[in-house]
Coordinates of C-alpha atoms in Angstrom, one line a residue:
M1 CA 158.2 133.9 73.3
N2 CA 159.0 130.5 74.8
I3 CA 162.4 129.4 73.7
K4 CA 163.1 126.7 76.3
E5 CA 162.5 123.8 74.0
K6 CA 164.0 125.2 70.9
S7 CA 167.2 123.7 69.3
I8 CA 170.3 125.6 68.6
K9 CA 169.4 125.9 64.9
E10 CA 166.0 127.3 65.9
L11 CA 167.5 129.7 68.3
E12 CA 169.9 131.0 65.7
V13 CA 166.8 131.9 63.6
V14 CA 165.3 133.6 66.6
C15 CA 168.4 135.7 66.9
Q16 CA 168.2 136.8 63.3
D17 CA 164.5 137.6 63.7
I18 CA 165.3 139.7 66.8
R19 CA 168.0 141.6 64.9
N20 CA 165.7 142.3 62.0
E21 CA 163.0 143.6 64.3
I22 CA 165.4 145.8 66.2
L23 CA 166.8 147.3 63.0
R24 CA 163.3 147.9 61.6
V25 CA 162.0 149.7 64.7
V26 CA 165.2 151.6 65.6
S27 CA 165.7 152.9 62.1
K28 CA 162.2 154.3 62.4
N29 CA 162.1 155.5 66.0
G30 CA 165.7 156.0 66.9
G31 CA 167.3 154.3 69.9
H32 CA 170.4 152.4 71.0
L33 CA 171.6 150.1 68.3
S34 CA 175.1 148.8 68.2
S35 CA 175.3 147.4 71.8
T36 CA 171.8 145.8 71.7
L37 CA 172.6 144.1 68.3
G38 CA 175.8 142.7 69.8
A39 CA 174.1 141.4 72.9
T40 CA 171.4 139.3 71.1
E41 CA 172.9 135.8 71.5
L42 CA 173.9 136.6 75.1
I43 CA 170.3 137.5 75.9
V44 CA 168.8 134.5 74.0
A45 CA 171.1 132.2 75.9
M46 CA 170.2 133.9 79.2
H47 CA 166.5 133.2 78.5
K48 CA 167.3 129.6 77.4
V49 CA 169.1 128.7 80.7
F50 CA 167.5 131.0 83.3
D51 CA 164.0 132.1 84.1
S52 CA 163.4 135.9 84.0
K53 CA 160.2 135.5 86.1
K54 CA 162.0 134.3 89.1
D55 CA 165.7 134.9 88.4
P56 CA 166.5 138.6 88.7
F57 CA 167.7 139.7 85.2
I58 CA 169.7 142.8 85.8
F59 CA 171.0 144.8 82.8
D60 CA 173.6 147.5 83.4
V61 CA 172.4 150.7 81.9
S62 CA 169.8 148.4 80.1
H63 CA 170.1 150.2 76.7
Q64 CA 171.2 146.7 75.4
S65 CA 168.0 145.0 76.6
Y66 CA 165.9 145.2 73.4
A67 CA 166.2 141.5 72.7
H68 CA 165.0 140.9 76.3
K69 CA 161.9 143.0 75.6
L70 CA 161.2 141.1 72.4
L71 CA 161.5 137.7 74.2
T72 CA 159.2 138.7 77.1
D73 CA 155.8 139.3 75.5
R74 CA 156.5 142.7 74.0
W75 CA 157.0 141.8 70.4
E76 CA 153.7 143.3 69.3
D77 CA 154.3 146.5 71.3
F78 CA 157.9 146.9 70.2
E79 CA 156.7 149.2 67.4
S80 CA 156.1 151.8 70.1
L81 CA 159.7 151.8 71.4
R82 CA 160.7 155.1 72.9
T83 CA 157.5 156.8 71.7
F84 CA 155.2 158.8 74.0
D85 CA 153.0 156.3 75.9
G86 CA 155.0 153.4 74.3
L87 CA 157.7 151.0 75.4
C88 CA 160.6 152.5 77.3
G89 CA 164.1 152.2 75.9
Y90 CA 165.4 150.8 79.2
T91 CA 164.2 148.1 81.6
K92 CA 161.1 149.2 83.6
P93 CA 159.3 147.0 86.1
S94 CA 156.0 148.8 85.7
E95 CA 156.2 147.8 82.0
S96 CA 156.8 144.0 82.6
E97 CA 157.3 141.5 85.4
H98 CA 160.4 140.4 83.5
D99 CA 162.2 143.7 84.2
Y100 CA 163.7 143.5 87.6
F101 CA 164.9 147.1 88.1
V102 CA 164.8 150.6 86.5
A103 CA 168.1 151.3 84.8
G104 CA 169.5 154.1 82.7
H105 CA 172.7 155.1 84.3
S106 CA 175.7 152.7 84.3
S107 CA 177.6 150.5 86.7
T108 CA 174.8 149.8 89.2
S109 CA 174.1 146.2 88.1
I110 CA 176.5 144.3 90.3
S111 CA 175.5 146.1 93.4
L112 CA 171.9 145.3 92.5
G113 CA 172.9 141.7 92.0
V114 CA 174.6 141.5 95.4
G115 CA 171.5 143.0 97.1
A116 CA 169.2 140.5 95.3
A117 CA 171.6 137.7 96.3
K118 CA 171.4 138.8 99.9
A119 CA 167.6 138.8 99.8
I120 CA 167.6 135.3 98.2
A121 CA 170.0 134.0 100.9
I122 CA 167.8 135.4 103.7
K123 CA 164.7 133.8 102.1
E124 CA 166.6 130.6 101.7
E125 CA 165.8 130.5 98.0
Q126 CA 169.3 129.7 96.6
D127 CA 168.1 126.5 95.0
E128 CA 165.3 128.2 93.1
R129 CA 166.7 131.6 92.2
I130 CA 170.0 133.2 91.1
P131 CA 170.7 136.8 90.1
V132 CA 171.9 137.1 86.5
V133 CA 173.8 140.4 85.7
M134 CA 174.8 141.6 82.2
I135 CA 177.4 144.4 82.3
G136 CA 179.4 146.0 79.4
D137 CA 183.1 146.6 79.5
G138 CA 182.5 150.4 79.5
S139 CA 180.6 150.1 82.7
M140 CA 183.5 148.3 84.3
T141 CA 185.4 151.6 84.4
A142 CA 183.2 152.9 87.3
G143 CA 184.3 152.5 90.9
M144 CA 180.9 151.3 92.1
V145 CA 181.5 148.1 90.2
Y146 CA 184.6 147.2 92.2
E147 CA 182.9 148.1 95.5
A148 CA 180.3 145.5 94.7
L149 CA 182.8 142.9 93.4
N150 CA 184.8 143.3 96.6
E151 CA 181.9 142.4 98.8
L152 CA 180.7 139.7 96.4
G153 CA 184.1 138.0 96.4
D154 CA 184.1 138.0 100.2
R155 CA 180.5 136.9 100.8
K156 CA 180.5 134.3 98.0
Y157 CA 176.8 134.7 97.1
P158 CA 175.7 132.6 94.1
M159 CA 175.5 135.0 91.2
I160 CA 176.2 135.1 87.4
I161 CA 177.9 138.1 85.9
I162 CA 178.0 138.2 82.1
L163 CA 180.7 140.6 81.0
N164 CA 179.8 141.8 77.5
D165 CA 183.1 142.9 76.2
N166 CA 182.4 144.7 72.9
E167 CA 184.9 147.5 72.9
M168 CA 188.2 147.4 74.7
S169 CA 188.8 143.8 75.7
I170 CA 189.9 143.8 79.3
A171 CA 192.8 141.6 78.2
K172 CA 193.5 140.2 74.8
P173 CA 193.0 136.4 74.6
I174 CA 196.1 134.5 73.7
G175 CA 194.7 132.6 70.7
A176 CA 193.5 129.1 70.7
L177 CA 195.2 128.0 73.9
S178 CA 193.3 130.6 75.9
R179 CA 190.0 129.6 74.4
M180 CA 190.7 126.0 75.1
L181 CA 191.6 126.6 78.7
S182 CA 188.6 128.8 79.2
S183 CA 186.3 126.1 77.9
A184 CA 188.1 123.5 80.1
M185 CA 187.7 125.6 83.2
A186 CA 184.0 126.0 82.6
S187 CA 183.5 122.2 82.1
P188 CA 181.7 120.1 84.8
F189 CA 184.7 117.8 84.8
Y190 CA 187.1 120.6 85.7
Q191 CA 184.8 122.0 88.4
R192 CA 184.4 118.5 89.9
F193 CA 188.2 117.9 89.8
K194 CA 188.8 121.3 91.4
K195 CA 186.4 120.5 94.3
T196 CA 187.9 117.0 94.7
T197 CA 191.4 118.5 94.8
E198 CA 190.4 121.0 97.4
N199 CA 188.9 118.3 99.6
F200 CA 192.0 116.2 99.1
V201 CA 194.6 118.8 99.9
D202 CA 192.7 119.7 103.1
N203 CA 194.2 116.6 104.6
F204 CA 197.8 117.5 103.8
G205 CA 198.2 120.9 105.4
E206 CA 199.3 124.3 104.3
G207 CA 202.1 123.1 102.0
A208 CA 199.7 121.2 99.8
H209 CA 197.4 124.1 99.6
Y210 CA 200.2 126.4 98.5
I211 CA 201.4 124.0 95.8
A212 CA 197.8 123.4 94.5
K213 CA 197.1 127.2 94.4
R214 CA 200.3 128.0 92.6
M215 CA 199.6 125.3 89.9
E216 CA 196.1 126.7 89.3
E217 CA 197.3 130.3 89.1
G218 CA 200.0 129.2 86.7
L219 CA 197.2 128.1 84.3
K220 CA 195.1 131.2 84.9
L221 CA 198.0 133.6 84.2
I222 CA 197.5 133.0 80.5
T223 CA 193.9 134.0 80.7
P224 CA 192.7 137.5 81.7
G225 CA 190.7 136.4 84.7
I226 CA 193.4 136.5 87.4
M227 CA 192.1 139.9 88.8
F228 CA 188.6 138.4 89.4
E229 CA 189.9 135.2 90.8
E230 CA 192.1 137.2 93.2
M231 CA 188.9 138.9 94.3
G232 CA 187.3 135.6 95.1
I233 CA 185.1 135.3 92.0
D234 CA 185.3 132.4 89.6
Y235 CA 186.2 133.5 86.1
I236 CA 185.3 131.9 82.7
G237 CA 186.5 133.3 79.5
P238 CA 187.0 135.0 77.2
I239 CA 184.4 133.2 75.1
D240 CA 182.7 133.9 71.8
G241 CA 179.6 135.9 72.7
H242 CA 177.9 134.9 69.4
N243 CA 178.3 131.1 69.8
L244 CA 174.9 130.1 71.1
E245 CA 175.8 126.5 71.8
Q246 CA 178.9 127.4 73.8
L247 CA 177.1 130.2 75.7
I248 CA 174.2 127.9 76.7
D249 CA 176.7 125.2 77.9
I250 CA 178.7 127.6 80.0
F251 CA 175.7 129.4 81.4
T252 CA 174.4 126.1 82.5
T253 CA 177.7 125.1 84.1
A254 CA 178.0 128.4 85.9
K255 CA 174.4 128.2 87.2
N256 CA 175.2 124.8 88.8
L257 CA 178.3 126.1 90.6
K258 CA 176.3 127.9 93.3
R259 CA 179.1 130.5 93.6
P260 CA 179.8 134.0 92.1
V261 CA 181.0 133.5 88.5
I262 CA 182.0 136.1 85.9
I263 CA 181.7 135.0 82.3
H264 CA 183.7 137.1 80.0
C265 CA 182.0 137.2 76.5
Q266 CA 183.5 139.0 73.5
T267 CA 180.9 140.4 71.1
L268 CA 180.8 142.6 68.1
K269 CA 179.0 145.9 68.3
G270 CA 176.4 146.3 65.6
K271 CA 176.5 142.5 64.9
G272 CA 174.3 141.7 61.9
Y273 CA 174.2 145.3 60.5
E274 CA 177.4 145.7 58.6
I275 CA 177.3 149.5 58.5
A276 CA 177.3 149.6 62.3
E277 CA 179.7 146.8 63.0
G278 CA 182.8 147.8 64.9
K279 CA 183.6 150.6 67.3
E280 CA 182.0 153.7 65.8
E281 CA 180.5 155.8 68.7
K282 CA 177.9 157.3 66.4
W283 CA 176.0 153.9 66.2
H284 CA 175.7 153.6 70.0
G285 CA 172.6 155.8 70.1
V286 CA 170.9 156.9 66.9
G287 CA 168.0 158.9 65.5
P288 CA 165.9 157.5 62.7
F289 CA 167.9 156.4 59.8
D290 CA 167.8 154.8 56.3
L291 CA 168.4 151.1 56.7
S292 CA 169.8 150.8 53.2
D293 CA 172.8 153.1 53.7
G294 CA 172.7 154.2 57.3
S295 CA 172.1 157.9 56.5
S296 CA 170.1 160.0 59.0
S297 CA 166.4 160.5 58.2
K298 CA 166.3 163.8 60.0
K299 CA 168.2 166.8 58.7
S300 CA 168.4 169.9 60.8
S301 CA 169.6 173.3 59.6
T302 CA 169.5 174.7 63.2
K303 CA 172.8 174.7 65.1
S304 CA 172.6 172.6 68.3
A305 CA 173.5 174.1 71.6
T306 CA 176.2 171.4 71.9
K307 CA 177.8 172.6 68.6
I308 CA 177.8 176.2 69.9
Y309 CA 179.5 175.0 73.0
T310 CA 182.2 173.3 71.0
E311 CA 182.8 176.3 68.9
A312 CA 183.0 178.6 71.9
L313 CA 185.4 176.4 73.8
L314 CA 187.7 176.0 70.8
A315 CA 187.8 179.8 70.4
L316 CA 188.7 180.2 74.1
C317 CA 191.4 177.5 73.9
E318 CA 193.1 179.3 71.1
K319 CA 193.5 182.4 73.4
N320 CA 194.2 180.6 76.7
D321 CA 196.4 177.6 77.1
K322 CA 195.4 177.1 80.7
I323 CA 191.9 175.9 79.6
V324 CA 191.6 172.1 80.0
G325 CA 188.6 169.8 80.2
A326 CA 187.1 166.3 80.7
T327 CA 184.1 164.3 79.8
A328 CA 182.9 161.0 81.2
A329 CA 182.6 158.6 78.2
M330 CA 180.5 161.0 76.1
P331 CA 183.0 162.9 73.9
S332 CA 180.7 163.0 70.9
G333 CA 177.5 163.7 72.8
T334 CA 179.1 166.6 74.8
G335 CA 180.9 168.0 71.8
L336 CA 184.4 167.4 73.2
S337 CA 185.5 165.1 70.4
E338 CA 187.1 168.0 68.5
L339 CA 188.8 169.3 71.6
L340 CA 190.2 165.8 72.3
E341 CA 191.6 165.6 68.8
K342 CA 193.0 169.1 68.7
Y343 CA 194.3 169.3 72.2
P344 CA 195.0 165.7 73.4
D345 CA 197.2 166.9 76.2
R346 CA 194.6 169.2 77.6
F347 CA 191.3 167.4 77.2
W348 CA 190.4 163.9 78.4
D349 CA 187.7 161.3 78.2
V350 CA 188.0 159.7 81.6
A351 CA 185.4 156.9 80.8
I352 CA 182.3 156.3 82.9
A353 CA 183.7 157.9 86.0
E354 CA 181.9 161.2 86.8
Q355 CA 183.3 161.3 90.3
H356 CA 186.8 161.0 89.0
A357 CA 186.1 163.6 86.4
V358 CA 185.0 166.2 88.9
T359 CA 187.8 165.5 91.4
S360 CA 190.6 165.3 88.9
M361 CA 189.5 168.6 87.3
S362 CA 189.5 170.2 90.8
A363 CA 193.2 169.3 91.2
L364 CA 193.9 170.9 87.9
A365 CA 192.2 174.0 89.0
K366 CA 194.3 173.9 92.2
E367 CA 197.4 173.8 89.9
G368 CA 196.3 177.0 88.1
F369 CA 194.4 175.6 85.1
K370 CA 190.9 176.4 84.1
P371 CA 188.9 173.2 83.8
F372 CA 185.7 172.8 81.8
C373 CA 184.0 169.6 83.2
T374 CA 181.5 168.8 80.4
I375 CA 178.8 166.3 81.5
Y376 CA 175.1 165.7 80.8
S377 CA 172.9 167.2 83.5
T378 CA 171.6 163.8 84.4
F379 CA 175.1 162.3 84.8
L380 CA 176.4 165.1 87.1
Q381 CA 174.1 163.6 89.7
R382 CA 176.7 160.8 89.9
G383 CA 179.4 163.2 91.0
Y384 CA 177.5 165.3 93.5
D385 CA 179.6 164.6 96.5
Q386 CA 182.7 165.5 94.6
V387 CA 181.2 168.8 93.5
I388 CA 180.6 169.7 97.1
H389 CA 183.7 168.2 98.7
D390 CA 186.4 168.6 96.1
T391 CA 185.3 171.6 94.2
C392 CA 183.1 174.0 96.1
L393 CA 184.6 173.4 99.6
M394 CA 188.0 174.4 98.1
D395 CA 186.3 177.2 96.1
L396 CA 188.1 176.1 92.9
P397 CA 187.3 177.6 89.5
V398 CA 185.9 174.6 87.8
V399 CA 183.3 175.2 85.1
F400 CA 180.5 172.6 85.0
A401 CA 179.1 172.7 81.5
L402 CA 175.8 170.8 81.7
D403 CA 174.5 169.5 78.4
R404 CA 171.0 168.0 77.9
A405 CA 169.5 170.3 80.5
G406 CA 165.7 170.0 80.5
I407 CA 163.6 167.4 78.8
V408 CA 165.7 165.1 76.6
G409 CA 162.8 163.3 74.9
E410 CA 163.0 159.6 74.1
D411 CA 165.5 158.6 76.8
G412 CA 162.9 159.5 79.5
E413 CA 162.9 159.3 83.3
T414 CA 166.5 158.3 83.9
H415 CA 168.0 160.9 81.5
Q416 CA 165.8 164.1 81.9
G417 CA 168.1 166.9 82.9
V418 CA 165.8 168.5 85.4
F419 CA 167.5 168.5 88.8
D420 CA 170.8 170.3 88.4
I421 CA 169.5 173.8 89.4
S422 CA 167.9 172.3 92.5
F423 CA 170.9 170.3 93.7
L424 CA 173.6 172.8 92.8
R425 CA 171.9 176.0 94.1
A426 CA 172.2 174.8 97.7
I427 CA 176.1 174.5 97.5
P428 CA 178.1 177.4 98.9
N429 CA 180.6 179.1 96.4
M430 CA 178.6 177.8 93.4
T431 CA 177.4 180.3 90.8
L432 CA 174.6 179.3 88.3
F433 CA 173.9 181.0 85.0
A434 CA 172.5 180.0 81.6
P435 CA 172.6 181.4 78.0
R436 CA 169.4 181.8 75.9
D437 CA 170.8 181.7 72.3
E438 CA 174.0 181.4 70.3
K439 CA 175.5 184.9 71.0
S440 CA 174.7 184.8 74.7
F441 CA 176.3 181.3 74.9
H442 CA 179.6 182.7 73.6
Q443 CA 179.3 185.6 76.2
A444 CA 178.5 183.1 79.0
M445 CA 181.5 181.0 78.0
A446 CA 183.7 184.1 78.1
F447 CA 182.4 184.9 81.6
A448 CA 183.0 181.3 82.7
A449 CA 186.6 181.3 81.4
S450 CA 187.5 184.4 83.5
Y451 CA 185.5 183.5 86.6
E452 CA 187.7 182.5 89.6
H453 CA 185.1 180.4 91.5
P454 CA 183.1 177.2 90.8
C455 CA 180.3 177.8 88.3
S456 CA 177.8 175.9 86.2
L457 CA 176.0 176.8 83.0
R458 CA 173.3 174.7 81.5
Y459 CA 172.0 174.3 77.9
P460 CA 169.4 172.1 76.2
R461 CA 169.6 169.1 74.0
G462 CA 169.3 170.1 70.4
S463 CA 168.9 173.8 69.6
F464 CA 167.7 176.7 71.7
T465 CA 164.1 177.7 71.3
P466 CA 164.1 179.3 67.8
T467 CA 162.8 182.8 68.6
M468 CA 164.0 186.2 67.5
L469 CA 165.4 187.6 70.7
P470 CA 166.9 191.1 71.4
E471 CA 170.7 191.5 71.2
S472 CA 172.5 189.9 74.1
T473 CA 174.8 192.0 76.3
K474 CA 178.0 191.0 78.1
F475 CA 177.6 188.6 81.0
V476 CA 178.3 190.3 84.4
L477 CA 178.1 188.4 87.6
G478 CA 174.6 188.4 89.1
K479 CA 173.2 190.7 86.4
S480 CA 170.1 190.0 84.4
Q481 CA 168.9 191.6 81.1
L482 CA 165.5 193.3 80.7
L483 CA 164.6 192.4 77.1
V484 CA 161.1 194.0 76.9
S485 CA 159.5 196.6 79.1
H486 CA 155.9 197.6 79.0
E487 CA 153.3 199.2 81.3
S488 CA 151.7 195.9 82.3
D489 CA 151.0 194.0 85.5
I490 CA 152.6 190.9 83.8
L491 CA 156.3 190.1 83.9
L492 CA 157.6 186.9 82.2
I493 CA 160.9 185.8 83.7
G494 CA 162.9 183.4 81.6
Y495 CA 166.1 181.4 82.5
G496 CA 168.2 179.8 79.8
N497 CA 166.1 178.1 77.2
G498 CA 163.1 179.3 79.1
V499 CA 163.6 182.8 77.7
G500 CA 162.6 181.6 74.3
R501 CA 159.6 179.9 75.7
A502 CA 158.6 183.1 77.5
Y503 CA 158.9 185.0 74.2
E504 CA 156.7 182.5 72.4
T505 CA 154.2 182.6 75.2
A506 CA 154.1 186.4 75.0
S507 CA 153.2 186.1 71.3
H508 CA 150.0 184.3 72.2
L509 CA 148.8 187.0 74.6
D510 CA 146.5 189.9 73.7
E511 CA 148.6 192.5 75.4
D512 CA 152.2 193.6 75.6
V513 CA 154.1 192.3 78.6
S514 CA 157.6 192.8 80.1
I515 CA 160.2 190.0 79.6
L516 CA 163.3 189.5 81.7
D517 CA 166.3 187.2 80.9
L518 CA 167.3 186.3 84.5
R519 CA 170.7 184.9 83.4
F520 CA 171.9 184.2 86.9
V521 CA 169.8 182.2 89.3
K522 CA 172.6 182.3 91.8
P523 CA 173.4 185.1 92.6
L524 CA 170.1 186.8 91.7
D525 CA 169.9 190.3 90.3
K526 CA 168.2 191.7 93.4
D527 CA 168.4 195.3 92.3
M528 CA 166.5 194.5 89.1
L529 CA 164.0 192.3 90.9
R530 CA 163.3 195.1 93.4
S531 CA 162.8 197.6 90.6
L532 CA 160.4 195.3 88.7
A533 CA 158.4 194.5 91.8
K534 CA 157.3 198.2 91.8
K535 CA 156.0 197.9 88.2
H536 CA 154.6 194.4 87.9
S537 CA 152.5 192.4 90.3
Q538 CA 152.1 189.2 88.3
W539 CA 155.4 187.3 87.7
F540 CA 155.6 184.1 85.7
V541 CA 158.8 181.9 85.6
F542 CA 159.9 179.9 82.6
S543 CA 162.7 177.4 83.1
D544 CA 163.5 173.8 81.9
S545 CA 164.0 172.6 85.5
A546 CA 162.3 171.1 88.5
K547 CA 160.0 173.5 90.4
M548 CA 161.1 172.3 93.8
G549 CA 164.3 174.2 94.6
G550 CA 164.4 175.7 91.1
V551 CA 164.3 179.2 89.7
G552 CA 160.9 180.0 91.0
S553 CA 161.9 178.8 94.5
A554 CA 165.0 181.1 94.4
I555 CA 162.8 184.1 93.4
L556 CA 160.2 183.3 96.1
E557 CA 163.0 183.2 98.7
F558 CA 164.1 186.6 97.6
L559 CA 160.5 188.0 97.8
A560 CA 160.1 186.6 101.3
E561 CA 163.4 188.0 102.5
E562 CA 162.7 191.4 101.0
K563 CA 159.1 191.2 102.4
I564 CA 157.7 192.1 99.0
L565 CA 154.0 191.3 99.4
N566 CA 152.4 192.8 96.3
V567 CA 153.9 190.2 93.8
S568 CA 152.2 186.9 93.0
L569 CA 154.5 184.4 91.4
T570 CA 153.7 181.4 89.2
S571 CA 156.4 179.0 88.1
F572 CA 156.0 176.9 84.9
E573 CA 158.9 174.6 85.9
Y574 CA 158.4 170.8 86.2
E575 CA 156.2 169.4 88.9
D576 CA 157.5 167.0 91.6
S577 CA 157.4 163.8 89.5
F578 CA 159.6 161.9 87.1
I579 CA 159.0 162.8 83.5
T580 CA 158.1 160.1 81.0
H581 CA 159.9 159.4 77.7
G582 CA 158.7 160.4 74.2
N583 CA 158.9 163.1 71.6
T584 CA 159.8 166.3 73.5
K585 CA 156.9 168.3 72.1
L586 CA 154.4 165.6 73.0
V587 CA 155.9 165.3 76.5
E588 CA 155.7 169.1 77.0
E589 CA 152.1 169.1 75.7
S590 CA 151.2 166.4 78.3
L591 CA 152.7 168.7 80.9
E592 CA 150.8 171.7 79.5
L593 CA 154.0 173.5 78.8
L594 CA 153.6 174.5 75.2
P595 CA 153.5 178.3 74.7
E596 CA 149.9 178.4 73.6
Q597 CA 148.9 176.3 76.7
L598 CA 151.0 178.6 79.0
A599 CA 149.5 181.7 77.5
K600 CA 146.1 180.5 78.7
K601 CA 147.5 180.1 82.2
V602 CA 149.0 183.6 82.2
K603 CA 145.7 185.2 81.1
P604 CA 142.8 182.7 81.5

């Protein structure tokens, strides 16, 4: 859609059309809602002033980029948002030339912008191109942002940073005076006056420089931009992020400054859909819902693994006042909301700061507490150095509870929880285990609460595979549970949610087979595996994890070390590629991981 020649009135109609389409599709498919509705005018103004074909448009996280997709030749395809083989819910260069970079995790945008600005400078394209970054106030809580701002302020590369403040305003504006000054500082007159003044005082030595700087700072002290200005980055704001005319004027002014500029825009989450307007976390990411009243379209009677985790942790907290915990900006998603409410002095949301979450919990462990660091599998990747350096090196008893392990469906490549076993298994002092159902989850949590070393347990998004499994026994370090034993060459080995898949696969076979719940992938139950190697020569591994470095790899290492040559092992873990987005069952079918497909691989 070409909006370059449209008037403000026409652009306001475009904004409404975009919101209507986002609401229509997200209510049907699910997706991110409140943030993308709030960013609509910002994105329309970006496309009015800049050119996304040549100017790098960089969206932090990029869950707010739906309007950008609609404006860049994807209106007809928007119906397929987040569906298998459809449009991705995040920016994706392979999807469109208007998408500069893959994004799904937060706080990377300004670093990307600095890198792009460096490339533009080397190519001497500053007069033709400028990076345009949109970042939310939540993403500003991560340290990587300030690493990038520090260099940007020093190097002075031309760059536009649009700070979409829709939650916790960095500093409250001081009424009409602040808005007036912000507009004045963005005006061409002020910028020309500032440059002329700088040139003038150059002729009058240090005293004049000092007086001029103090006068300017005196003005800026009543705006919230002093921090950015001190870092060497021009600040404009706060401004109304829904005022198209003002946005376009200020974006144009900032573009012409040829310096790094941060434009602080205040927006309303859920703008245009009254039910979602405001700060309710539940409207950040939603499943399909009824547009008329906001009620969920999908009702599930099956208890989610996250809900089981919440219940188990609450029960442990009642018995042990040394249990504490943290999450990184996902209290609802990880099930910690109830803990934060009931035990506000023992549980914390540390914002988008996984590194800080891991290290601060390690200090609490050092002080004699029992921390549960509750993070999505995909987001623990962001705190990997801290897991090694601050937890495992000190051999501290931090529990890493990894939600969303395995395929997470519509969020796709950036969010699939497939790597945690591979990257945690290599760390000394780390213990890895996983429950298979509700009862075993409570038992796993009890083990974790009493274990005096670093450990990690993983569990899936949604519910465990709904299969009638034998009664779970108490978790004992490094011990598995043999669930079914038959005189067969075939042994199915399940880990975590893979146990249910192994059971379902067995139901499609024409013979009885043995089934093992591995429980611990580190340390392995070597005694059990030695015993089973004498009875079964064909082993098949079921786990929602990457094959490389995963559960199958751990067992193969054991077989090699023990020189057990009579066993052939096949792993049904994920191959060495990133997994696309879409309905989980459709994704698994494309990977040939449905039980009926696996049964044909076990017995062709």
